[in-house]
Amino acid sequence: ETFYFCQKIVSGDIYSSLHPFSNTLILSAVIAFSLGILSFLVQFYKTQKLVQKMSKNFVDTPAKLKNIVISLSLGEKVDVVNDKSLFSFCAGIFFPRIIITTSLVENLSEKELEAVLLHEKAHLKARDPLKILLGKTISTIFFFLPIFKELYKNMNATNEILADRFAMQHQKDNSYLKRALRKILIAPQVMPAILPSISHPDYL
């Protein structure tokens, strides 16, 4: 009886000490998950707003670009926005599209434009906008583990490297992509981190 009585006391002490800890753990998990959902919704909203804003300035595809779009089998997945900046990016979570500015079209040769569109086509095929959204969400949920933030950064950088490699392998030449990047670097644009972009300042 004495042994049973002691065991009961010890078990009760352990339960009472672990109970507040388990409640704190559950609360922390709920907060982390809520932050992740909020991050997902904010990124999704920003992407949609950016595309809507750009769509007000969409113009017809210039003949110079149209032939390249057809040759790369991009169909109706490329939009041209009237803008003086030099940039292009892939946007859209469920139905990704490529957006490119009129100034970039004007300033690049046809082969350089092809390199840019190949880069963005790689993002489109791999559904990188969705990957970035999910990666950011996961890194937000596990904000207390720095490794997830680093993995998210590495994923973004890897996406850009793979997109560059796709363009170079298709053209069997890296000079056109280099020239395009050099021209973009003259007037670098700050693009949202939620978008895979050939002009993303962190990876240029």
JSON list of C-alpha atoms in Angstrom, two decimals:
[
{"chain": "A", "resi": 1, "resn": "GLU", "atom": "CA", "xyz": [0.00, 0.00, 0.00]},
{"chain": "A", "resi": 2, "resn": "THR", "atom": "CA", "xyz": [2.81, 2.37, 0.82]},
{"chain": "A", "resi": 3, "resn": "PHE", "atom": "CA", "xyz": [4.42, 1.72, -2.56]},
{"chain": "A", "resi": 4, "resn": "TYR", "atom": "CA", "xyz": [1.09, 2.26, -4.35]},
{"chain": "A", "resi": 5, "resn": "PHE", "atom": "CA", "xyz": [0.48, 5.48, -2.38]},
{"chain": "A", "resi": 6, "resn": "CYS", "atom": "CA", "xyz": [3.96, 6.87, -3.27]},
{"chain": "A", "resi": 7, "resn": "GLN", "atom": "CA", "xyz": [3.56, 5.93, -6.92]},
{"chain": "A", "resi": 8, "resn": "LYS", "atom": "CA", "xyz": [0.23, 7.74, -7.06]},
{"chain": "A", "resi": 9, "resn": "ILE", "atom": "CA", "xyz": [1.74, 10.89, -5.54]},
{"chain": "A", "resi": 10, "resn": "VAL", "atom": "CA", "xyz": [4.69, 10.85, -7.97]},
{"chain": "A", "resi": 11, "resn": "SER", "atom": "CA", "xyz": [2.41, 10.26, -10.95]},
{"chain": "A", "resi": 12, "resn": "GLY", "atom": "CA", "xyz": [0.17, 13.11, -9.82]},
{"chain": "A", "resi": 13, "resn": "ASP", "atom": "CA", "xyz": [3.14, 15.44, -9.42]},
{"chain": "A", "resi": 14, "resn": "ILE", "atom": "CA", "xyz": [4.45, 14.60, -12.89]},
{"chain": "A", "resi": 15, "resn": "TYR", "atom": "CA", "xyz": [1.02, 15.11, -14.48]},
{"chain": "A", "resi": 16, "resn": "SER", "atom": "CA", "xyz": [0.48, 18.42, -12.70]},
{"chain": "A", "resi": 17, "resn": "SER", "atom": "CA", "xyz": [3.92, 19.65, -13.76]},
{"chain": "A", "resi": 18, "resn": "LEU", "atom": "CA", "xyz": [3.52, 18.51, -17.38]},
{"chain": "A", "resi": 19, "resn": "HIS", "atom": "CA", "xyz": [-0.06, 19.75, -17.77]},
{"chain": "A", "resi": 20, "resn": "PRO", "atom": "CA", "xyz": [0.81, 23.51, -17.98]},
{"chain": "A", "resi": 21, "resn": "PHE", "atom": "CA", "xyz": [3.70, 22.66, -20.31]},
{"chain": "A", "resi": 22, "resn": "SER", "atom": "CA", "xyz": [1.44, 20.71, -22.67]},
{"chain": "A", "resi": 23, "resn": "ASN", "atom": "CA", "xyz": [-1.06, 23.57, -22.72]},
{"chain": "A", "resi": 24, "resn": "THR", "atom": "CA", "xyz": [1.71, 26.02, -23.57]},
{"chain": "A", "resi": 25, "resn": "LEU", "atom": "CA", "xyz": [2.96, 23.72, -26.31]},
{"chain": "A", "resi": 26, "resn": "ILE", "atom": "CA", "xyz": [-0.51, 23.43, -27.85]},
{"chain": "A", "resi": 27, "resn": "LEU", "atom": "CA", "xyz": [-1.01, 27.19, -27.65]},
{"chain": "A", "resi": 28, "resn": "SER", "atom": "CA", "xyz": [2.38, 27.81, -29.30]},
{"chain": "A", "resi": 29, "resn": "ALA", "atom": "CA", "xyz": [1.53, 25.36, -32.10]},
{"chain": "A", "resi": 30, "resn": "VAL", "atom": "CA", "xyz": [-1.82, 27.08, -32.70]},
{"chain": "A", "resi": 31, "resn": "ILE", "atom": "CA", "xyz": [-0.14, 30.52, -32.82]},
{"chain": "A", "resi": 32, "resn": "ALA", "atom": "CA", "xyz": [2.58, 29.28, -35.21]},
{"chain": "A", "resi": 33, "resn": "PHE", "atom": "CA", "xyz": [0.01, 27.64, -37.49]},
{"chain": "A", "resi": 34, "resn": "SER", "atom": "CA", "xyz": [-2.14, 30.80, -37.44]},
{"chain": "A", "resi": 35, "resn": "LEU", "atom": "CA", "xyz": [0.88, 32.90, -38.41]},
{"chain": "A", "resi": 36, "resn": "GLY", "atom": "CA", "xyz": [1.52, 30.52, -41.31]},
{"chain": "A", "resi": 37, "resn": "ILE", "atom": "CA", "xyz": [-2.07, 30.79, -42.56]},
{"chain": "A", "resi": 38, "resn": "LEU", "atom": "CA", "xyz": [-1.90, 34.59, -42.22]},
{"chain": "A", "resi": 39, "resn": "SER", "atom": "CA", "xyz": [1.40, 34.65, -44.15]},
{"chain": "A", "resi": 40, "resn": "PHE", "atom": "CA", "xyz": [-0.17, 32.50, -46.90]},
{"chain": "A", "resi": 41, "resn": "LEU", "atom": "CA", "xyz": [-3.18, 34.80, -47.22]},
{"chain": "A", "resi": 42, "resn": "VAL", "atom": "CA", "xyz": [-1.07, 37.99, -47.21]},
{"chain": "A", "resi": 43, "resn": "GLN", "atom": "CA", "xyz": [1.25, 36.67, -49.93]},
{"chain": "A", "resi": 44, "resn": "PHE", "atom": "CA", "xyz": [-1.67, 35.43, -52.01]},
{"chain": "A", "resi": 45, "resn": "TYR", "atom": "CA", "xyz": [-3.39, 38.82, -51.67]},
{"chain": "A", "resi": 46, "resn": "LYS", "atom": "CA", "xyz": [-0.22, 40.73, -52.62]},
{"chain": "A", "resi": 47, "resn": "THR", "atom": "CA", "xyz": [0.29, 38.56, -55.70]},
{"chain": "A", "resi": 48, "resn": "GLN", "atom": "CA", "xyz": [-3.29, 39.03, -56.84]},
{"chain": "A", "resi": 49, "resn": "LYS", "atom": "CA", "xyz": [-3.15, 42.80, -56.26]},
{"chain": "A", "resi": 50, "resn": "LEU", "atom": "CA", "xyz": [0.13, 43.08, -58.18]},
{"chain": "A", "resi": 51, "resn": "VAL", "atom": "CA", "xyz": [-1.25, 41.19, -61.18]},
{"chain": "A", "resi": 52, "resn": "GLN", "atom": "CA", "xyz": [-4.46, 43.26, -61.10]},
{"chain": "A", "resi": 53, "resn": "LYS", "atom": "CA", "xyz": [-2.43, 46.47, -60.96]},
{"chain": "A", "resi": 54, "resn": "MET", "atom": "CA", "xyz": [-0.28, 45.34, -63.88]},
{"chain": "A", "resi": 55, "resn": "SER", "atom": "CA", "xyz": [-3.31, 44.24, -65.91]},
{"chain": "A", "resi": 56, "resn": "LYS", "atom": "CA", "xyz": [-4.50, 47.85, -66.17]},
{"chain": "A", "resi": 57, "resn": "ASN", "atom": "CA", "xyz": [-1.45, 48.58, -68.33]},
{"chain": "A", "resi": 58, "resn": "PHE", "atom": "CA", "xyz": [-1.42, 45.43, -70.46]},
{"chain": "A", "resi": 59, "resn": "VAL", "atom": "CA", "xyz": [-0.81, 46.05, -74.16]},
{"chain": "A", "resi": 60, "resn": "ASP", "atom": "CA", "xyz": [-0.85, 43.92, -77.29]},
{"chain": "A", "resi": 61, "resn": "THR", "atom": "CA", "xyz": [2.15, 41.65, -77.70]},
{"chain": "A", "resi": 62, "resn": "PRO", "atom": "CA", "xyz": [4.72, 43.33, -79.99]},
{"chain": "A", "resi": 63, "resn": "ALA", "atom": "CA", "xyz": [5.52, 41.43, -83.20]},
{"chain": "A", "resi": 64, "resn": "LYS", "atom": "CA", "xyz": [9.12, 41.12, -82.02]},
{"chain": "A", "resi": 65, "resn": "LEU", "atom": "CA", "xyz": [7.97, 39.15, -78.99]},
{"chain": "A", "resi": 66, "resn": "LYS", "atom": "CA", "xyz": [5.03, 37.32, -80.55]},
{"chain": "A", "resi": 67, "resn": "ASN", "atom": "CA", "xyz": [7.22, 35.13, -82.76]},
{"chain": "A", "resi": 68, "resn": "ILE", "atom": "CA", "xyz": [9.33, 34.08, -79.76]},
{"chain": "A", "resi": 69, "resn": "VAL", "atom": "CA", "xyz": [6.23, 33.30, -77.68]},
{"chain": "A", "resi": 70, "resn": "ILE", "atom": "CA", "xyz": [4.92, 31.05, -80.47]},
{"chain": "A", "resi": 71, "resn": "SER", "atom": "CA", "xyz": [8.27, 29.30, -80.97]},
{"chain": "A", "resi": 72, "resn": "LEU", "atom": "CA", "xyz": [8.47, 28.51, -77.24]},
{"chain": "A", "resi": 73, "resn": "SER", "atom": "CA", "xyz": [4.88, 27.18, -77.16]},
{"chain": "A", "resi": 74, "resn": "LEU", "atom": "CA", "xyz": [3.86, 29.69, -74.51]},
{"chain": "A", "resi": 75, "resn": "GLY", "atom": "CA", "xyz": [0.52, 30.37, -76.20]},
{"chain": "A", "resi": 76, "resn": "GLU", "atom": "CA", "xyz": [-1.55, 32.87, -74.21]},
{"chain": "A", "resi": 77, "resn": "LYS", "atom": "CA", "xyz": [0.61, 32.67, -71.09]},
{"chain": "A", "resi": 78, "resn": "VAL", "atom": "CA", "xyz": [2.60, 35.87, -71.70]},
{"chain": "A", "resi": 79, "resn": "ASP", "atom": "CA", "xyz": [1.33, 39.36, -70.87]},
{"chain": "A", "resi": 80, "resn": "VAL", "atom": "CA", "xyz": [3.10, 42.58, -71.84]},
{"chain": "A", "resi": 81, "resn": "VAL", "atom": "CA", "xyz": [2.77, 45.56, -69.51]},
{"chain": "A", "resi": 82, "resn": "ASN", "atom": "CA", "xyz": [3.50, 49.11, -70.59]},
{"chain": "A", "resi": 83, "resn": "ASP", "atom": "CA", "xyz": [6.28, 50.10, -68.20]},
{"chain": "A", "resi": 84, "resn": "LYS", "atom": "CA", "xyz": [9.60, 51.92, -68.45]},
{"chain": "A", "resi": 85, "resn": "SER", "atom": "CA", "xyz": [11.31, 49.51, -66.06]},
{"chain": "A", "resi": 86, "resn": "LEU", "atom": "CA", "xyz": [13.27, 46.48, -67.21]},
{"chain": "A", "resi": 87, "resn": "PHE", "atom": "CA", "xyz": [11.83, 43.37, -65.62]},
{"chain": "A", "resi": 88, "resn": "SER", "atom": "CA", "xyz": [9.94, 40.14, -66.17]},
{"chain": "A", "resi": 89, "resn": "PHE", "atom": "CA", "xyz": [8.50, 37.67, -63.71]},
{"chain": "A", "resi": 90, "resn": "CYS", "atom": "CA", "xyz": [6.24, 34.65, -63.34]},
{"chain": "A", "resi": 91, "resn": "ALA", "atom": "CA", "xyz": [3.13, 35.26, -61.25]},
{"chain": "A", "resi": 92, "resn": "GLY", "atom": "CA", "xyz": [-0.02, 33.35, -60.37]},
{"chain": "A", "resi": 93, "resn": "ILE", "atom": "CA", "xyz": [-0.48, 30.63, -57.78]},
{"chain": "A", "resi": 94, "resn": "PHE", "atom": "CA", "xyz": [-2.88, 28.31, -59.58]},
{"chain": "A", "resi": 95, "resn": "PHE", "atom": "CA", "xyz": [-2.65, 29.64, -63.13]},
{"chain": "A", "resi": 96, "resn": "PRO", "atom": "CA", "xyz": [0.87, 31.09, -63.47]},
{"chain": "A", "resi": 97, "resn": "ARG", "atom": "CA", "xyz": [1.62, 33.59, -66.23]},
{"chain": "A", "resi": 98, "resn": "ILE", "atom": "CA", "xyz": [4.67, 35.47, -67.46]},
{"chain": "A", "resi": 99, "resn": "ILE", "atom": "CA", "xyz": [4.64, 39.25, -67.30]},
{"chain": "A", "resi": 100, "resn": "ILE", "atom": "CA", "xyz": [7.24, 41.27, -69.20]},
{"chain": "A", "resi": 101, "resn": "THR", "atom": "CA", "xyz": [7.58, 45.02, -69.71]},
{"chain": "A", "resi": 102, "resn": "THR", "atom": "CA", "xyz": [7.56, 46.89, -73.02]},
{"chain": "A", "resi": 103, "resn": "SER", "atom": "CA", "xyz": [10.90, 48.49, -72.11]},
{"chain": "A", "resi": 104, "resn": "LEU", "atom": "CA", "xyz": [12.53, 45.10, -71.66]},
{"chain": "A", "resi": 105, "resn": "VAL", "atom": "CA", "xyz": [11.20, 43.99, -75.04]},
{"chain": "A", "resi": 106, "resn": "GLU", "atom": "CA", "xyz": [12.56, 47.15, -76.66]},
{"chain": "A", "resi": 107, "resn": "ASN", "atom": "CA", "xyz": [16.00, 46.93, -75.03]},
{"chain": "A", "resi": 108, "resn": "LEU", "atom": "CA", "xyz": [16.76, 43.26, -75.69]},
{"chain": "A", "resi": 109, "resn": "SER", "atom": "CA", "xyz": [17.60, 41.49, -78.91]},
{"chain": "A", "resi": 110, "resn": "GLU", "atom": "CA", "xyz": [15.40, 38.59, -80.03]},
{"chain": "A", "resi": 111, "resn": "LYS", "atom": "CA", "xyz": [17.84, 35.98, -78.72]},
{"chain": "A", "resi": 112, "resn": "GLU", "atom": "CA", "xyz": [18.14, 37.83, -75.40]},
{"chain": "A", "resi": 113, "resn": "LEU", "atom": "CA", "xyz": [14.35, 37.97, -75.16]},
{"chain": "A", "resi": 114, "resn": "GLU", "atom": "CA", "xyz": [14.22, 34.27, -75.89]},
{"chain": "A", "resi": 115, "resn": "ALA", "atom": "CA", "xyz": [16.65, 33.65, -73.01]},
{"chain": "A", "resi": 116, "resn": "VAL", "atom": "CA", "xyz": [14.47, 35.71, -70.66]},
{"chain": "A", "resi": 117, "resn": "LEU", "atom": "CA", "xyz": [11.28, 33.92, -71.70]},
{"chain": "A", "resi": 118, "resn": "LEU", "atom": "CA", "xyz": [12.99, 30.54, -71.36]},
{"chain": "A", "resi": 119, "resn": "HIS", "atom": "CA", "xyz": [14.00, 31.50, -67.82]},
{"chain": "A", "resi": 120, "resn": "GLU", "atom": "CA", "xyz": [10.42, 32.45, -66.97]},
{"chain": "A", "resi": 121, "resn": "LYS", "atom": "CA", "xyz": [9.05, 29.37, -68.76]},
{"chain": "A", "resi": 122, "resn": "ALA", "atom": "CA", "xyz": [11.12, 27.22, -66.41]},
{"chain": "A", "resi": 123, "resn": "HIS", "atom": "CA", "xyz": [9.48, 28.97, -63.43]},
{"chain": "A", "resi": 124, "resn": "LEU", "atom": "CA", "xyz": [6.07, 28.50, -65.02]},
{"chain": "A", "resi": 125, "resn": "LYS", "atom": "CA", "xyz": [6.56, 24.78, -65.74]},
{"chain": "A", "resi": 126, "resn": "ALA", "atom": "CA", "xyz": [7.91, 24.11, -62.24]},
{"chain": "A", "resi": 127, "resn": "ARG", "atom": "CA", "xyz": [5.08, 26.14, -60.67]},
{"chain": "A", "resi": 128, "resn": "ASP", "atom": "CA", "xyz": [7.64, 28.12, -58.69]},
{"chain": "A", "resi": 129, "resn": "PRO", "atom": "CA", "xyz": [5.20, 30.84, -57.53]},
{"chain": "A", "resi": 130, "resn": "LEU", "atom": "CA", "xyz": [3.26, 28.17, -55.62]},
{"chain": "A", "resi": 131, "resn": "LYS", "atom": "CA", "xyz": [6.49, 26.65, -54.24]},
{"chain": "A", "resi": 132, "resn": "ILE", "atom": "CA", "xyz": [7.63, 30.05, -53.01]},
{"chain": "A", "resi": 133, "resn": "LEU", "atom": "CA", "xyz": [4.25, 30.68, -51.37]},
{"chain": "A", "resi": 134, "resn": "LEU", "atom": "CA", "xyz": [4.31, 27.32, -49.57]},
{"chain": "A", "resi": 135, "resn": "GLY", "atom": "CA", "xyz": [7.99, 27.70, -48.64]},
{"chain": "A", "resi": 136, "resn": "LYS", "atom": "CA", "xyz": [7.37, 31.11, -47.10]},
{"chain": "A", "resi": 137, "resn": "THR", "atom": "CA", "xyz": [4.34, 29.77, -45.23]},
{"chain": "A", "resi": 138, "resn": "ILE", "atom": "CA", "xyz": [6.32, 26.84, -43.77]},
{"chain": "A", "resi": 139, "resn": "SER", "atom": "CA", "xyz": [9.24, 29.08, -42.77]},
{"chain": "A", "resi": 140, "resn": "THR", "atom": "CA", "xyz": [6.74, 31.36, -40.99]},
{"chain": "A", "resi": 141, "resn": "ILE", "atom": "CA", "xyz": [5.12, 28.47, -39.12]},
{"chain": "A", "resi": 142, "resn": "PHE", "atom": "CA", "xyz": [8.54, 27.25, -37.94]},
{"chain": "A", "resi": 143, "resn": "PHE", "atom": "CA", "xyz": [9.94, 30.75, -37.34]},
{"chain": "A", "resi": 144, "resn": "PHE", "atom": "CA", "xyz": [11.62, 29.52, -34.15]},
{"chain": "A", "resi": 145, "resn": "LEU", "atom": "CA", "xyz": [13.83, 27.17, -36.21]},
{"chain": "A", "resi": 146, "resn": "PRO", "atom": "CA", "xyz": [16.29, 29.27, -38.30]},
{"chain": "A", "resi": 147, "resn": "ILE", "atom": "CA", "xyz": [17.02, 26.32, -40.59]},
{"chain": "A", "resi": 148, "resn": "PHE", "atom": "CA", "xyz": [13.60, 26.68, -42.25]},
{"chain": "A", "resi": 149, "resn": "LYS", "atom": "CA", "xyz": [14.36, 30.31, -43.14]},
{"chain": "A", "resi": 150, "resn": "GLU", "atom": "CA", "xyz": [17.67, 29.25, -44.66]},
{"chain": "A", "resi": 151, "resn": "LEU", "atom": "CA", "xyz": [16.02, 26.39, -46.56]},
{"chain": "A", "resi": 152, "resn": "TYR", "atom": "CA", "xyz": [13.48, 28.87, -47.96]},
{"chain": "A", "resi": 153, "resn": "LYS", "atom": "CA", "xyz": [16.26, 31.18, -49.16]},
{"chain": "A", "resi": 154, "resn": "ASN", "atom": "CA", "xyz": [18.17, 28.27, -50.67]},
{"chain": "A", "resi": 155, "resn": "MET", "atom": "CA", "xyz": [15.04, 27.07, -52.44]},
{"chain": "A", "resi": 156, "resn": "ASN", "atom": "CA", "xyz": [14.56, 30.49, -54.05]},
{"chain": "A", "resi": 157, "resn": "ALA", "atom": "CA", "xyz": [18.18, 30.64, -55.16]},
{"chain": "A", "resi": 158, "resn": "THR", "atom": "CA", "xyz": [18.00, 27.10, -56.52]},
{"chain": "A", "resi": 159, "resn": "ASN", "atom": "CA", "xyz": [14.85, 27.97, -58.49]},
{"chain": "A", "resi": 160, "resn": "GLU", "atom": "CA", "xyz": [16.71, 30.82, -60.19]},
{"chain": "A", "resi": 161, "resn": "ILE", "atom": "CA", "xyz": [19.77, 28.66, -60.95]},
{"chain": "A", "resi": 162, "resn": "LEU", "atom": "CA", "xyz": [17.60, 25.93, -62.47]},
{"chain": "A", "resi": 163, "resn": "ALA", "atom": "CA", "xyz": [15.71, 28.50, -64.56]},
{"chain": "A", "resi": 164, "resn": "ASP", "atom": "CA", "xyz": [19.01, 29.92, -65.86]},
{"chain": "A", "resi": 165, "resn": "ARG", "atom": "CA", "xyz": [20.26, 26.41, -66.62]},
{"chain": "A", "resi": 166, "resn": "PHE", "atom": "CA", "xyz": [17.04, 25.63, -68.52]},
{"chain": "A", "resi": 167, "resn": "ALA", "atom": "CA", "xyz": [17.51, 28.72, -70.70]},
{"chain": "A", "resi": 168, "resn": "MET", "atom": "CA", "xyz": [21.18, 27.99, -71.40]},
{"chain": "A", "resi": 169, "resn": "GLN", "atom": "CA", "xyz": [20.59, 24.33, -72.21]},
{"chain": "A", "resi": 170, "resn": "HIS", "atom": "CA", "xyz": [17.80, 25.20, -74.63]},
{"chain": "A", "resi": 171, "resn": "GLN", "atom": "CA", "xyz": [19.88, 27.85, -76.41]},
{"chain": "A", "resi": 172, "resn": "LYS", "atom": "CA", "xyz": [23.11, 25.85, -76.07]},
{"chain": "A", "resi": 173, "resn": "ASP", "atom": "CA", "xyz": [24.77, 29.19, -75.30]},
{"chain": "A", "resi": 174, "resn": "ASN", "atom": "CA", "xyz": [24.95, 31.29, -72.15]},
{"chain": "A", "resi": 175, "resn": "SER", "atom": "CA", "xyz": [25.95, 34.59, -73.79]},
{"chain": "A", "resi": 176, "resn": "TYR", "atom": "CA", "xyz": [22.39, 35.74, -74.55]},
{"chain": "A", "resi": 177, "resn": "LEU", "atom": "CA", "xyz": [21.25, 35.29, -70.96]},
{"chain": "A", "resi": 178, "resn": "LYS", "atom": "CA", "xyz": [24.37, 37.07, -69.71]},
{"chain": "A", "resi": 179, "resn": "ARG", "atom": "CA", "xyz": [23.73, 40.05, -71.99]},
{"chain": "A", "resi": 180, "resn": "ALA", "atom": "CA", "xyz": [20.10, 40.26, -70.90]},
{"chain": "A", "resi": 181, "resn": "LEU", "atom": "CA", "xyz": [21.07, 40.19, -67.21]},
{"chain": "A", "resi": 182, "resn": "ARG", "atom": "CA", "xyz": [23.74, 42.83, -67.83]},
{"chain": "A", "resi": 183, "resn": "LYS", "atom": "CA", "xyz": [21.17, 45.19, -69.33]},
{"chain": "A", "resi": 184, "resn": "ILE", "atom": "CA", "xyz": [18.74, 44.55, -66.47]},
{"chain": "A", "resi": 185, "resn": "LEU", "atom": "CA", "xyz": [21.51, 45.24, -63.92]},
{"chain": "A", "resi": 186, "resn": "ILE", "atom": "CA", "xyz": [21.96, 48.76, -65.29]},
{"chain": "A", "resi": 187, "resn": "ALA", "atom": "CA", "xyz": [18.56, 49.66, -63.82]},
{"chain": "A", "resi": 188, "resn": "PRO", "atom": "CA", "xyz": [17.76, 46.93, -61.27]},
{"chain": "A", "resi": 189, "resn": "GLN", "atom": "CA", "xyz": [14.18, 46.73, -60.08]},
{"chain": "A", "resi": 190, "resn": "VAL", "atom": "CA", "xyz": [12.99, 45.80, -56.62]},
{"chain": "A", "resi": 191, "resn": "MET", "atom": "CA", "xyz": [10.58, 42.93, -57.13]},
{"chain": "A", "resi": 192, "resn": "PRO", "atom": "CA", "xyz": [8.44, 41.35, -54.37]},
{"chain": "A", "resi": 193, "resn": "ALA", "atom": "CA", "xyz": [10.10, 38.33, -52.77]},
{"chain": "A", "resi": 194, "resn": "ILE", "atom": "CA", "xyz": [6.97, 36.27, -53.47]},
{"chain": "A", "resi": 195, "resn": "LEU", "atom": "CA", "xyz": [7.73, 36.23, -57.20]},
{"chain": "A", "resi": 196, "resn": "PRO", "atom": "CA", "xyz": [10.29, 34.20, -59.13]},
{"chain": "A", "resi": 197, "resn": "SER", "atom": "CA", "xyz": [11.87, 36.82, -61.35]},
{"chain": "A", "resi": 198, "resn": "ILE", "atom": "CA", "xyz": [14.85, 37.16, -63.66]},
{"chain": "A", "resi": 199, "resn": "SER", "atom": "CA", "xyz": [15.32, 40.65, -62.24]},
{"chain": "A", "resi": 200, "resn": "HIS", "atom": "CA", "xyz": [15.12, 39.65, -58.56]},
{"chain": "A", "resi": 201, "resn": "PRO", "atom": "CA", "xyz": [17.85, 41.79, -56.87]},
{"chain": "A", "resi": 202, "resn": "ASP", "atom": "CA", "xyz": [18.83, 39.09, -54.36]},
{"chain": "A", "resi": 203, "resn": "TYR", "atom": "CA", "xyz": [19.92, 36.65, -57.08]},
{"chain": "A", "resi": 204, "resn": "LEU", "atom": "CA", "xyz": [21.18, 38.80, -59.95]}
]
